[in-house]
Amino acid sequence: MKLSTVSELLSQETTLIDVEVKGWVRTFRANRFIALNDGSTINNIQCVVDFENTDEAILKRITTGAAVYIKGLLVESQGKGQNVEVQATSIEVLGDSDPETYPIQPKKHSLEFLRENAHLRTRTNTFSAVMRLRSSLSFAVHKYFTENGFYNMHTPIITGSDAEGAGEMFRVSTLDAKNPPLTEDGKVDYSQDFFGKEANLTVSGQLEAETYAMSLGKVYTFGPTFRAENSNTSRHLSEFWMIEPEVAFMDLDGNMDLAEDFMKSVLNYVLENNKEDLAFLEQRQIQEDKSKPQIERNEMTLTDKLRFVVDNNFKRVSYTEAIDILRNSKPNKKKKFQYLIDEWGADLQSEHERFLVEKHFKCPVILFDYPANIKAFYMRLNEDEKTVRAMDILFPGIGEIVGGSQREERLEVLKEKMAALDIPEEELWWYLDLRKYGTAVHSGFGLGFERLVMFVTGMGNIRDVIPYPRTPQNAEF
Ligand code: 4AD
Ligand code: MG
């Protein structure tokens, strides 16, 4: 007989068949009803134990968290809450779980407690739903790009160029930290290090992706990126996954179209394919909201919110227009913003981004044409010589979810910009080569995968949408 998953059993249309299933006990009620889960679905299958004919010693070992192997007959359920159940004829406890010490009890645990038990938290409904959605979103990303003619490119994780992330990178070194070799002027001599130069973990695969876009046309990377910034917020990780498409001959308008189409496509995918998990998380959010003050509650349910994004155009607004809106906004006039907006050129803080998205426009917003001096060196300078062809996408409840731009394709302009920012040409000689040989307009963006998972699952803390979060002072597991 073939082993079935819980998901397969629950969708079986014929009953009175012999079945086998393995999984973990969620609850064992009245010495009789096992709620069994194996991760294949949010739902449990009820297994009914014939306790009168089952060894007392076995019954005692059926505890929350134990791994069991059940054989029996699939029957229509007598009870409420499920269509089918298994009448167990044989129960084998594969792995015991001591109820005295097992941390995941059948009751509500705080997210903080579960974070400390991240190795077991996917045994809860909330985290198994989140991680199934994460997996599904990842598949949807690859599906979208594959179906749209993109090549998947693996950009390096260890990088020798730190131009993009000056100061916020993790060093990769095999030098003896206590006794590193020094140069004559007393600095650490990285020429004796493993790579013969300073090396770091990448903050983005963009620059390398650009090189491939300029030959393969349409590429994307989807990999881990690392940032050593000390931001302890609910939206920052030190290690996160980023999706970065890069396309030759595409300008900023095309970039915005691509980002919007891509995001709608992956949201549609989970709306179609993850209904049960979304329904569970939607209920979870409704329950959570009950204990929050009115203004913090969600105006839409989780699936309505996803549908709203899929069905409506993202609002495209220039930085200059956004500054006007913010300058004249109530929280600015009443000095409610922590950072007041008075002049053109100010960098936008998340309070401003969230005002625009959540209060003013009430829909996803694409801000574009930012002041050159608050954005990266590689962004395409506009005719006005003050702004660059940058775009950020802001989502309700999340703030910035995408950052991208049209890239500066003109060699001289790029060199001037690098000189002004003291970025040595020797370090990015290969990046400059792209502008020497067959240069062309090109664009791309980066989507923070965990911020997308937050949006889809309604989880409020980014630490709860990645299996093992890395944040300042924390690299457990
Ligand atoms: O805006 P960022 O820094 O853009 C880049 O790295 C570009 N090189 C992307 C490109 O054009 N190819 O990061 C892109 C996105 C952000 O919008 C945000 O969603 C996410 O990555 N992100 C983070 N997510 C979690 N933790 C952090 N510390 C993040 N920093 C950025
Ligand atoms: Mg950004």
mmCIF file of C-alpha atoms and ligand atoms in Angstrom, residues 227 375 392 400 402-403, ligand 2:
data_model
loop_
_atom_site.group_PDB
_atom_site.id
_atom_site.type_symbol
_atom_site.label_atom_id
_atom_site.label_comp_id
_atom_site.label_asym_id
_atom_site.label_seq_id
_atom_site.Cartn_x
_atom_site.Cartn_y
_atom_site.Cartn_z
ATOM 1 C CA ARG A 227 23.752 44.142 4.684
ATOM 2 C CA LYS A 375 20.476 57.836 -5.051
ATOM 3 C CA ASP A 392 10.852 52.959 -5.747
ATOM 4 C CA GLU A 400 9.524 50.400 0.059
ATOM 5 C CA VAL A 402 11.136 47.586 -4.797
ATOM 6 C CA GLY A 403 14.062 49.843 -5.678
HETATM 7 MG MG MG B 2 16.126 51.303 -1.913
#
